[in-house]
């Protein structure tokens, strides 16, 4: 199975419903966001790109903290929802494929965030190259992603090295969001980040204790074992 573009556009309303439930539950119940925000620190006044912003969840959080946010996503239907959720127009939401160059913003952003996007991007090297070009010198890129090792542990895939293949997200499919991720190795992701001109500053393993996710019968994780399902990479453009 090979897809060159992902299909969030076809499931925008269902995806927005999932995010709304996450937002309503509060940041403290989100396994990733508290650590993500702690790592970001003070964002007020920072020219910030939310790369793969979806319906604007992270953009709204950062705008409330005083960041000057541009949210970009390839899915036009999600951008439409994002704009509707920001009636004051505080955030600049735009539709673009971030795997393609974005010359308007060359060396522009102080901070780039990308929350749970990288696994879903077909041309991940193009995506990181674009982010490298639009970050200013000294700017940061903070990415959260599904830990590529965890896809094996969780029974999503059987071969960690089957790089580039698309697989369905099973949990999201059950909620009507029939999208997929691309398996890539951590080695490939890191190589793409470094080739795009970033330097790695931190790698955070995000704990996902029992109960964070529905336990599946084919999980390789015995009851009581813990494994990080997500990670955060924090990088800097010298
Ligand atoms: C799991 S969603 C995350 C959305 C948002 N960051 C959030 O936290 O809710 C992944 C997003 O990546 C976007 N995406 C995938 N490939 C992209 C690309 N090449 N350029 C821009 N956005 C992309 C999808 O459209 C989708 O909105």
PDB file of C-alpha atoms and ligand atoms in Angstrom:
ATOM      1  CA  UNK A   1       0.000   0.000   0.000  1.00  0.00           C
ATOM      2  CA  UNK A   2       1.474   3.366  -0.967  1.00  0.00           C
ATOM      3  CA  UNK A   3      -0.083   6.780  -0.537  1.00  0.00           C
ATOM      4  CA  UNK A   4       1.631   9.981  -1.548  1.00  0.00           C
ATOM      5  CA  UNK A   5      -0.707  12.197   0.437  1.00  0.00           C
ATOM      6  CA  UNK A   6      -2.492  11.430   3.653  1.00  0.00           C
ATOM      7  CA  UNK A   7      -6.268  11.484   3.894  1.00  0.00           C
ATOM      8  CA  UNK A   8      -7.135  13.688   6.856  1.00  0.00           C
ATOM      9  CA  UNK A   9      -9.203  15.787   4.428  1.00  0.00           C
ATOM     10  CA  UNK A  10     -11.625  12.873   4.042  1.00  0.00           C
ATOM     11  CA  UNK A  11     -12.044  12.514   7.819  1.00  0.00           C
ATOM     12  CA  UNK A  12     -11.722  16.122   8.982  1.00  0.00           C
ATOM     13  CA  UNK A  13     -14.943  16.217  11.054  1.00  0.00           C
ATOM     14  CA  UNK A  14     -14.204  12.892  12.744  1.00  0.00           C
ATOM     15  CA  UNK A  15     -10.623  13.955  13.478  1.00  0.00           C
ATOM     16  CA  UNK A  16     -11.804  17.311  14.860  1.00  0.00           C
ATOM     17  CA  UNK A  17     -14.180  15.400  17.154  1.00  0.00           C
ATOM     18  CA  UNK A  18     -11.272  13.347  18.535  1.00  0.00           C
ATOM     19  CA  UNK A  19      -9.211  16.471  19.178  1.00  0.00           C
ATOM     20  CA  UNK A  20     -12.176  18.253  20.773  1.00  0.00           C
ATOM     21  CA  UNK A  21     -12.473  15.383  23.273  1.00  0.00           C
ATOM     22  CA  UNK A  22      -8.731  15.677  24.008  1.00  0.00           C
ATOM     23  CA  UNK A  23      -9.053  19.448  24.436  1.00  0.00           C
ATOM     24  CA  UNK A  24     -12.109  19.134  26.700  1.00  0.00           C
ATOM     25  CA  UNK A  25     -10.356  16.582  28.925  1.00  0.00           C
ATOM     26  CA  UNK A  26      -7.663  19.194  29.555  1.00  0.00           C
ATOM     27  CA  UNK A  27      -3.952  19.383  28.858  1.00  0.00           C
ATOM     28  CA  UNK A  28      -3.127  17.578  32.116  1.00  0.00           C
ATOM     29  CA  UNK A  29      -4.761  14.396  30.731  1.00  0.00           C
ATOM     30  CA  UNK A  30      -2.841  14.584  27.459  1.00  0.00           C
ATOM     31  CA  UNK A  31       0.164  12.227  27.774  1.00  0.00           C
ATOM     32  CA  UNK A  32       2.388  14.457  25.619  1.00  0.00           C
ATOM     33  CA  UNK A  33       1.360  18.103  25.903  1.00  0.00           C
ATOM     34  CA  UNK A  34       2.522  18.950  29.466  1.00  0.00           C
ATOM     35  CA  UNK A  35       6.061  17.761  28.655  1.00  0.00           C
ATOM     36  CA  UNK A  36       5.937  19.413  25.246  1.00  0.00           C
ATOM     37  CA  UNK A  37       5.004  22.784  26.762  1.00  0.00           C
ATOM     38  CA  UNK A  38       7.582  22.466  29.546  1.00  0.00           C
ATOM     39  CA  UNK A  39      10.280  21.879  26.963  1.00  0.00           C
ATOM     40  CA  UNK A  40       9.118  24.926  24.954  1.00  0.00           C
ATOM     41  CA  UNK A  41       9.316  27.244  27.952  1.00  0.00           C
ATOM     42  CA  UNK A  42       8.272  30.861  27.467  1.00  0.00           C
ATOM     43  CA  UNK A  43       6.908  31.293  23.943  1.00  0.00           C
ATOM     44  CA  UNK A  44       5.526  34.811  24.259  1.00  0.00           C
ATOM     45  CA  UNK A  45       6.346  36.962  21.270  1.00  0.00           C
ATOM     46  CA  UNK A  46       7.982  34.118  19.359  1.00  0.00           C
ATOM     47  CA  UNK A  47       7.284  33.826  15.632  1.00  0.00           C
ATOM     48  CA  UNK A  48       5.993  30.277  15.691  1.00  0.00           C
ATOM     49  CA  UNK A  49       5.085  27.805  12.976  1.00  0.00           C
ATOM     50  CA  UNK A  50       2.738  24.948  13.886  1.00  0.00           C
ATOM     51  CA  UNK A  51       3.760  22.540  11.118  1.00  0.00           C
ATOM     52  CA  UNK A  52       0.884  20.142  10.341  1.00  0.00           C
ATOM     53  CA  UNK A  53      -1.435  22.096  12.637  1.00  0.00           C
ATOM     54  CA  UNK A  54      -4.562  20.062  11.799  1.00  0.00           C
ATOM     55  CA  UNK A  55      -7.599  21.768  13.327  1.00  0.00           C
ATOM     56  CA  UNK A  56      -5.321  24.036  15.353  1.00  0.00           C
ATOM     57  CA  UNK A  57      -5.080  22.346  18.786  1.00  0.00           C
ATOM     58  CA  UNK A  58      -1.444  23.310  19.479  1.00  0.00           C
ATOM     59  CA  UNK A  59      -1.717  26.649  17.644  1.00  0.00           C
ATOM     60  CA  UNK A  60      -4.491  27.725  20.027  1.00  0.00           C
ATOM     61  CA  UNK A  61      -2.537  26.673  23.120  1.00  0.00           C
ATOM     62  CA  UNK A  62       0.566  28.593  22.014  1.00  0.00           C
ATOM     63  CA  UNK A  63      -1.382  31.661  20.872  1.00  0.00           C
ATOM     64  CA  UNK A  64      -2.971  31.818  24.349  1.00  0.00           C
ATOM     65  CA  UNK A  65       0.569  31.860  25.741  1.00  0.00           C
ATOM     66  CA  UNK A  66       1.432  34.880  23.606  1.00  0.00           C
ATOM     67  CA  UNK A  67       3.187  33.220  20.645  1.00  0.00           C
ATOM     68  CA  UNK A  68       2.617  34.747  17.181  1.00  0.00           C
ATOM     69  CA  UNK A  69       1.415  31.611  15.446  1.00  0.00           C
ATOM     70  CA  UNK A  70       1.193  30.545  11.816  1.00  0.00           C
ATOM     71  CA  UNK A  71      -0.527  27.158  11.458  1.00  0.00           C
ATOM     72  CA  UNK A  72       0.031  25.276   8.198  1.00  0.00           C
ATOM     73  CA  UNK A  73      -1.500  21.997   7.090  1.00  0.00           C
ATOM     74  CA  UNK A  74      -1.962  20.142   3.816  1.00  0.00           C
ATOM     75  CA  UNK A  75      -5.606  19.308   4.632  1.00  0.00           C
ATOM     76  CA  UNK A  76      -7.837  22.205   3.541  1.00  0.00           C
ATOM     77  CA  UNK A  77     -10.869  20.895   5.481  1.00  0.00           C
ATOM     78  CA  UNK A  78      -8.902  20.902   8.743  1.00  0.00           C
ATOM     79  CA  UNK A  79      -7.668  24.442   8.102  1.00  0.00           C
ATOM     80  CA  UNK A  80     -11.275  25.511   7.583  1.00  0.00           C
ATOM     81  CA  UNK A  81     -12.167  24.079  11.007  1.00  0.00           C
ATOM     82  CA  UNK A  82      -9.070  25.699  12.547  1.00  0.00           C
ATOM     83  CA  UNK A  83     -10.146  29.111  11.241  1.00  0.00           C
ATOM     84  CA  UNK A  84     -13.669  28.618  12.592  1.00  0.00           C
ATOM     85  CA  UNK A  85     -12.201  27.841  16.032  1.00  0.00           C
ATOM     86  CA  UNK A  86     -10.207  31.076  15.976  1.00  0.00           C
ATOM     87  CA  UNK A  87     -12.947  33.628  15.203  1.00  0.00           C
ATOM     88  CA  UNK A  88     -10.770  36.577  16.253  1.00  0.00           C
ATOM     89  CA  UNK A  89      -8.233  35.577  13.592  1.00  0.00           C
ATOM     90  CA  UNK A  90      -5.383  35.614  16.144  1.00  0.00           C
ATOM     91  CA  UNK A  91      -3.653  32.811  14.270  1.00  0.00           C
ATOM     92  CA  UNK A  92      -2.710  32.812  10.592  1.00  0.00           C
ATOM     93  CA  UNK A  93      -3.896  29.459   9.216  1.00  0.00           C
ATOM     94  CA  UNK A  94      -2.771  28.395   5.751  1.00  0.00           C
ATOM     95  CA  UNK A  95      -3.013  25.379   3.480  1.00  0.00           C
ATOM     96  CA  UNK A  96       0.305  24.097   2.126  1.00  0.00           C
ATOM     97  CA  UNK A  97       2.253  20.905   1.607  1.00  0.00           C
ATOM     98  CA  UNK A  98       5.212  21.376   3.913  1.00  0.00           C
ATOM     99  CA  UNK A  99       7.189  18.756   2.001  1.00  0.00           C
ATOM    100  CA  UNK A 100       7.507  21.450  -0.684  1.00  0.00           C
ATOM    101  CA  UNK A 101       9.628  24.610  -0.285  1.00  0.00           C
ATOM    102  CA  UNK A 102       7.995  27.625   1.422  1.00  0.00           C
ATOM    103  CA  UNK A 103      10.124  30.530   0.130  1.00  0.00           C
ATOM    104  CA  UNK A 104       7.925  33.271   1.700  1.00  0.00           C
ATOM    105  CA  UNK A 105       9.117  32.229   5.144  1.00  0.00           C
ATOM    106  CA  UNK A 106      12.820  31.654   4.471  1.00  0.00           C
ATOM    107  CA  UNK A 107      14.829  31.973   7.772  1.00  0.00           C
ATOM    108  CA  UNK A 108      11.699  33.368   9.428  1.00  0.00           C
ATOM    109  CA  UNK A 109      10.529  31.389  12.473  1.00  0.00           C
ATOM    110  CA  UNK A 110      11.965  31.524  16.024  1.00  0.00           C
ATOM    111  CA  UNK A 111      10.140  28.324  16.891  1.00  0.00           C
ATOM    112  CA  UNK A 112       8.632  25.474  14.898  1.00  0.00           C
ATOM    113  CA  UNK A 113       6.413  22.936  16.615  1.00  0.00           C
ATOM    114  CA  UNK A 114       5.003  19.818  15.015  1.00  0.00           C
ATOM    115  CA  UNK A 115       2.774  17.639  17.153  1.00  0.00           C
ATOM    116  CA  UNK A 116       2.166  14.063  15.986  1.00  0.00           C
ATOM    117  CA  UNK A 117       2.762  14.872  12.335  1.00  0.00           C
ATOM    118  CA  UNK A 118       6.065  13.343  11.228  1.00  0.00           C
ATOM    119  CA  UNK A 119       4.836   9.716  11.161  1.00  0.00           C
ATOM    120  CA  UNK A 120       2.020  10.816   8.818  1.00  0.00           C
ATOM    121  CA  UNK A 121       4.108  12.656   6.231  1.00  0.00           C
ATOM    122  CA  UNK A 122       4.821  10.789   3.006  1.00  0.00           C
ATOM    123  CA  UNK A 123       7.929  12.832   2.075  1.00  0.00           C
ATOM    124  CA  UNK A 124       9.379  13.256   5.563  1.00  0.00           C
ATOM    125  CA  UNK A 125      12.775  14.350   4.224  1.00  0.00           C
ATOM    126  CA  UNK A 126      11.190  17.134   2.137  1.00  0.00           C
ATOM    127  CA  UNK A 127       9.132  18.139   5.192  1.00  0.00           C
ATOM    128  CA  UNK A 128      12.206  18.453   7.432  1.00  0.00           C
ATOM    129  CA  UNK A 129      14.141  20.250   4.689  1.00  0.00           C
ATOM    130  CA  UNK A 130      11.368  22.852   4.478  1.00  0.00           C
ATOM    131  CA  UNK A 131      11.346  23.279   8.268  1.00  0.00           C
ATOM    132  CA  UNK A 132      15.125  23.693   8.197  1.00  0.00           C
ATOM    133  CA  UNK A 133      14.788  26.442   5.584  1.00  0.00           C
ATOM    134  CA  UNK A 134      12.048  28.407   7.366  1.00  0.00           C
ATOM    135  CA  UNK A 135      13.682  28.325  10.830  1.00  0.00           C
ATOM    136  CA  UNK A 136      15.875  31.306  11.560  1.00  0.00           C
ATOM    137  CA  UNK A 137      19.432  30.757  12.699  1.00  0.00           C
ATOM    138  CA  UNK A 138      19.217  29.946  16.427  1.00  0.00           C
ATOM    139  CA  UNK A 139      15.581  28.870  16.012  1.00  0.00           C
ATOM    140  CA  UNK A 140      14.184  25.684  17.522  1.00  0.00           C
ATOM    141  CA  UNK A 141      12.184  22.755  16.180  1.00  0.00           C
ATOM    142  CA  UNK A 142      10.213  20.707  18.704  1.00  0.00           C
ATOM    143  CA  UNK A 143       8.562  17.577  17.323  1.00  0.00           C
ATOM    144  CA  UNK A 144       6.437  14.954  18.992  1.00  0.00           C
ATOM    145  CA  UNK A 145       6.003  11.636  17.241  1.00  0.00           C
ATOM    146  CA  UNK A 146       4.926   8.076  17.736  1.00  0.00           C
ATOM    147  CA  UNK A 147       8.001   6.209  18.858  1.00  0.00           C
ATOM    148  CA  UNK A 148       8.840   4.133  15.743  1.00  0.00           C
ATOM    149  CA  UNK A 149       9.944   1.230  17.988  1.00  0.00           C
ATOM    150  CA  UNK A 150       6.556   1.238  19.700  1.00  0.00           C
ATOM    151  CA  UNK A 151       4.704   0.358  16.481  1.00  0.00           C
ATOM    152  CA  UNK A 152       6.230  -3.120  16.763  1.00  0.00           C
ATOM    153  CA  UNK A 153       5.502  -3.464  20.472  1.00  0.00           C
ATOM    154  CA  UNK A 154       1.905  -2.326  19.939  1.00  0.00           C
ATOM    155  CA  UNK A 155       1.343  -4.827  17.150  1.00  0.00           C
ATOM    156  CA  UNK A 156       0.812  -2.171  14.453  1.00  0.00           C
ATOM    157  CA  UNK A 157       3.638  -3.631  12.361  1.00  0.00           C
ATOM    158  CA  UNK A 158       5.776  -6.749  12.473  1.00  0.00           C
ATOM    159  CA  UNK A 159       8.948  -5.485  10.786  1.00  0.00           C
ATOM    160  CA  UNK A 160      10.583  -2.341  12.149  1.00  0.00           C
ATOM    161  CA  UNK A 161      12.755  -2.119   9.027  1.00  0.00           C
ATOM    162  CA  UNK A 162       9.848  -2.069   6.576  1.00  0.00           C
ATOM    163  CA  UNK A 163      10.549   1.593   5.966  1.00  0.00           C
ATOM    164  CA  UNK A 164       8.255   3.694   3.803  1.00  0.00           C
ATOM    165  CA  UNK A 165       5.273   1.345   3.980  1.00  0.00           C
ATOM    166  CA  UNK A 166       1.892   2.760   4.996  1.00  0.00           C
ATOM    167  CA  UNK A 167      -0.128   1.164   7.799  1.00  0.00           C
ATOM    168  CA  UNK A 168      -3.534   2.102   9.248  1.00  0.00           C
ATOM    169  CA  UNK A 169      -3.818   3.701  12.703  1.00  0.00           C
ATOM    170  CA  UNK A 170      -6.085   1.155  14.312  1.00  0.00           C
ATOM    171  CA  UNK A 171      -7.338   3.209  17.278  1.00  0.00           C
ATOM    172  CA  UNK A 172      -8.213   6.191  15.100  1.00  0.00           C
ATOM    173  CA  UNK A 173      -9.880   3.948  12.495  1.00  0.00           C
ATOM    174  CA  UNK A 174     -12.235   2.712  15.227  1.00  0.00           C
ATOM    175  CA  UNK A 175     -13.228   6.366  15.772  1.00  0.00           C
ATOM    176  CA  UNK A 176     -13.929   6.779  12.042  1.00  0.00           C
ATOM    177  CA  UNK A 177     -10.590   8.415  11.148  1.00  0.00           C
ATOM    178  CA  UNK A 178      -9.239   6.008   8.550  1.00  0.00           C
ATOM    179  CA  UNK A 179      -5.790   7.473   8.085  1.00  0.00           C
ATOM    180  CA  UNK A 180      -2.408   5.813   8.079  1.00  0.00           C
ATOM    181  CA  UNK A 181       1.170   6.326   9.137  1.00  0.00           C
ATOM    182  CA  UNK A 182       4.420   5.508   7.357  1.00  0.00           C
ATOM    183  CA  UNK A 183       6.903   3.338   9.150  1.00  0.00           C
ATOM    184  CA  UNK A 184      10.394   4.865   9.296  1.00  0.00           C
ATOM    185  CA  UNK A 185      13.262   4.007  11.547  1.00  0.00           C
ATOM    186  CA  UNK A 186      14.461   6.412  14.212  1.00  0.00           C
ATOM    187  CA  UNK A 187      17.795   6.361  12.384  1.00  0.00           C
ATOM    188  CA  UNK A 188      16.089   7.727   9.260  1.00  0.00           C
ATOM    189  CA  UNK A 189      14.214  10.444  11.140  1.00  0.00           C
ATOM    190  CA  UNK A 190      17.343  11.629  12.910  1.00  0.00           C
ATOM    191  CA  UNK A 191      19.374  11.557   9.710  1.00  0.00           C
ATOM    192  CA  UNK A 192      16.705  13.679   7.975  1.00  0.00           C
ATOM    193  CA  UNK A 193      16.701  16.206  10.865  1.00  0.00           C
ATOM    194  CA  UNK A 194      20.486  16.522  10.815  1.00  0.00           C
ATOM    195  CA  UNK A 195      20.600  16.721   6.995  1.00  0.00           C
ATOM    196  CA  UNK A 196      18.062  19.562   7.185  1.00  0.00           C
ATOM    197  CA  UNK A 197      20.602  21.515   9.242  1.00  0.00           C
ATOM    198  CA  UNK A 198      19.255  20.919  12.773  1.00  0.00           C
ATOM    199  CA  UNK A 199      21.252  19.798  15.801  1.00  0.00           C
ATOM    200  CA  UNK A 200      19.634  17.487  18.334  1.00  0.00           C
ATOM    201  CA  UNK A 201      19.346  18.972  21.812  1.00  0.00           C
ATOM    202  CA  UNK A 202      16.954  16.652  23.675  1.00  0.00           C
ATOM    203  CA  UNK A 203      15.131  13.383  23.151  1.00  0.00           C
ATOM    204  CA  UNK A 204      12.298  12.792  25.619  1.00  0.00           C
ATOM    205  CA  UNK A 205      10.652   9.388  26.083  1.00  0.00           C
ATOM    206  CA  UNK A 206       6.991   9.882  26.961  1.00  0.00           C
ATOM    207  CA  UNK A 207       5.689   7.375  29.500  1.00  0.00           C
ATOM    208  CA  UNK A 208       2.379   5.752  28.561  1.00  0.00           C
ATOM    209  CA  UNK A 209       1.412   3.726  31.625  1.00  0.00           C
ATOM    210  CA  UNK A 210      -1.263   0.996  31.579  1.00  0.00           C
ATOM    211  CA  UNK A 211      -4.646   2.571  30.910  1.00  0.00           C
ATOM    212  CA  UNK A 212      -3.356   5.390  28.688  1.00  0.00           C
ATOM    213  CA  UNK A 213      -4.504   3.353  25.681  1.00  0.00           C
ATOM    214  CA  UNK A 214      -6.906   0.484  25.136  1.00  0.00           C
ATOM    215  CA  UNK A 215      -5.001  -2.779  25.643  1.00  0.00           C
ATOM    216  CA  UNK A 216      -5.082  -4.867  22.439  1.00  0.00           C
ATOM    217  CA  UNK A 217      -4.964  -8.622  22.355  1.00  0.00           C
ATOM    218  CA  UNK A 218      -1.937  -8.608  20.032  1.00  0.00           C
ATOM    219  CA  UNK A 219       0.183  -6.184  22.054  1.00  0.00           C
ATOM    220  CA  UNK A 220       3.643  -7.541  22.839  1.00  0.00           C
ATOM    221  CA  UNK A 221       3.619  -5.726  26.159  1.00  0.00           C
ATOM    222  CA  UNK A 222       2.798  -7.952  29.122  1.00  0.00           C
ATOM    223  CA  UNK A 223       0.514  -6.442  31.788  1.00  0.00           C
ATOM    224  CA  UNK A 224       2.529  -4.222  34.100  1.00  0.00           C
ATOM    225  CA  UNK A 225       5.322  -3.488  31.600  1.00  0.00           C
ATOM    226  CA  UNK A 226       5.878   0.076  30.466  1.00  0.00           C
ATOM    227  CA  UNK A 227       7.115   1.310  27.110  1.00  0.00           C
ATOM    228  CA  UNK A 228       7.167   4.882  25.699  1.00  0.00           C
ATOM    229  CA  UNK A 229       4.625   5.088  22.879  1.00  0.00           C
ATOM    230  CA  UNK A 230       5.714   8.651  22.022  1.00  0.00           C
ATOM    231  CA  UNK A 231       8.831  10.740  21.981  1.00  0.00           C
ATOM    232  CA  UNK A 232       9.697  14.416  21.677  1.00  0.00           C
ATOM    233  CA  UNK A 233      12.732  15.645  19.764  1.00  0.00           C
ATOM    234  CA  UNK A 234      14.017  19.122  20.422  1.00  0.00           C
ATOM    235  CA  UNK A 235      16.429  20.492  17.815  1.00  0.00           C
ATOM    236  CA  UNK A 236      18.127  23.771  17.058  1.00  0.00           C
ATOM    237  CA  UNK A 237      19.280  25.399  13.837  1.00  0.00           C
ATOM    238  CA  UNK A 238      22.812  26.737  14.502  1.00  0.00           C
TER     239      UNK A 238
HETATM  240  C1  LIG B   1      -2.248  13.400  13.505  1.00  0.00           C
HETATM  241  S1  LIG B   1      -2.551  14.897  12.660  1.00  0.00           S
HETATM  242  C2  LIG B   1      -1.921  16.060  13.860  1.00  0.00           C
HETATM  243  C3  LIG B   1      -2.572  17.416  13.729  1.00  0.00           C
HETATM  244  C4  LIG B   1      -2.233  18.406  14.848  1.00  0.00           C
HETATM  245  N1  LIG B   1      -0.810  18.678  14.926  1.00  0.00           N
HETATM  246  C5  LIG B   1      -2.763  17.923  16.191  1.00  0.00           C
HETATM  247  O1  LIG B   1      -1.971  17.804  17.124  1.00  0.00           O
HETATM  248  O2  LIG B   1      -3.987  17.693  16.298  1.00  0.00           O
HETATM  249  C6  LIG B   1      -1.321  14.930  11.380  1.00  0.00           C
HETATM  250  C7  LIG B   1      -1.460  16.150  10.470  1.00  0.00           C
HETATM  251  O3  LIG B   1      -0.353  16.203   9.554  1.00  0.00           O
HETATM  252  C8  LIG B   1      -0.829  16.800   8.361  1.00  0.00           C
HETATM  253  N2  LIG B   1       0.127  16.568   7.276  1.00  0.00           N
HETATM  254  C9  LIG B   1       0.518  15.360   6.754  1.00  0.00           C
HETATM  255  N3  LIG B   1       1.392  15.563   5.734  1.00  0.00           N
HETATM  256  C10 LIG B   1       1.573  16.914   5.633  1.00  0.00           C
HETATM  257  C11 LIG B   1       2.369  17.743   4.776  1.00  0.00           C
HETATM  258  N4  LIG B   1       3.138  17.210   3.820  1.00  0.00           N
HETATM  259  N5  LIG B   1       2.299  19.086   4.934  1.00  0.00           N
HETATM  260  C12 LIG B   1       1.513  19.628   5.888  1.00  0.00           C
HETATM  261  N6  LIG B   1       0.741  18.888   6.733  1.00  0.00           N
HETATM  262  C13 LIG B   1       0.773  17.563   6.616  1.00  0.00           C
HETATM  263  C14 LIG B   1      -2.176  16.110   8.177  1.00  0.00           C
HETATM  264  O4  LIG B   1      -3.007  16.760   7.255  1.00  0.00           O
HETATM  265  C15 LIG B   1      -2.717  16.125   9.615  1.00  0.00           C
HETATM  266  O5  LIG B   1      -3.461  17.293   9.886  1.00  0.00           O
END
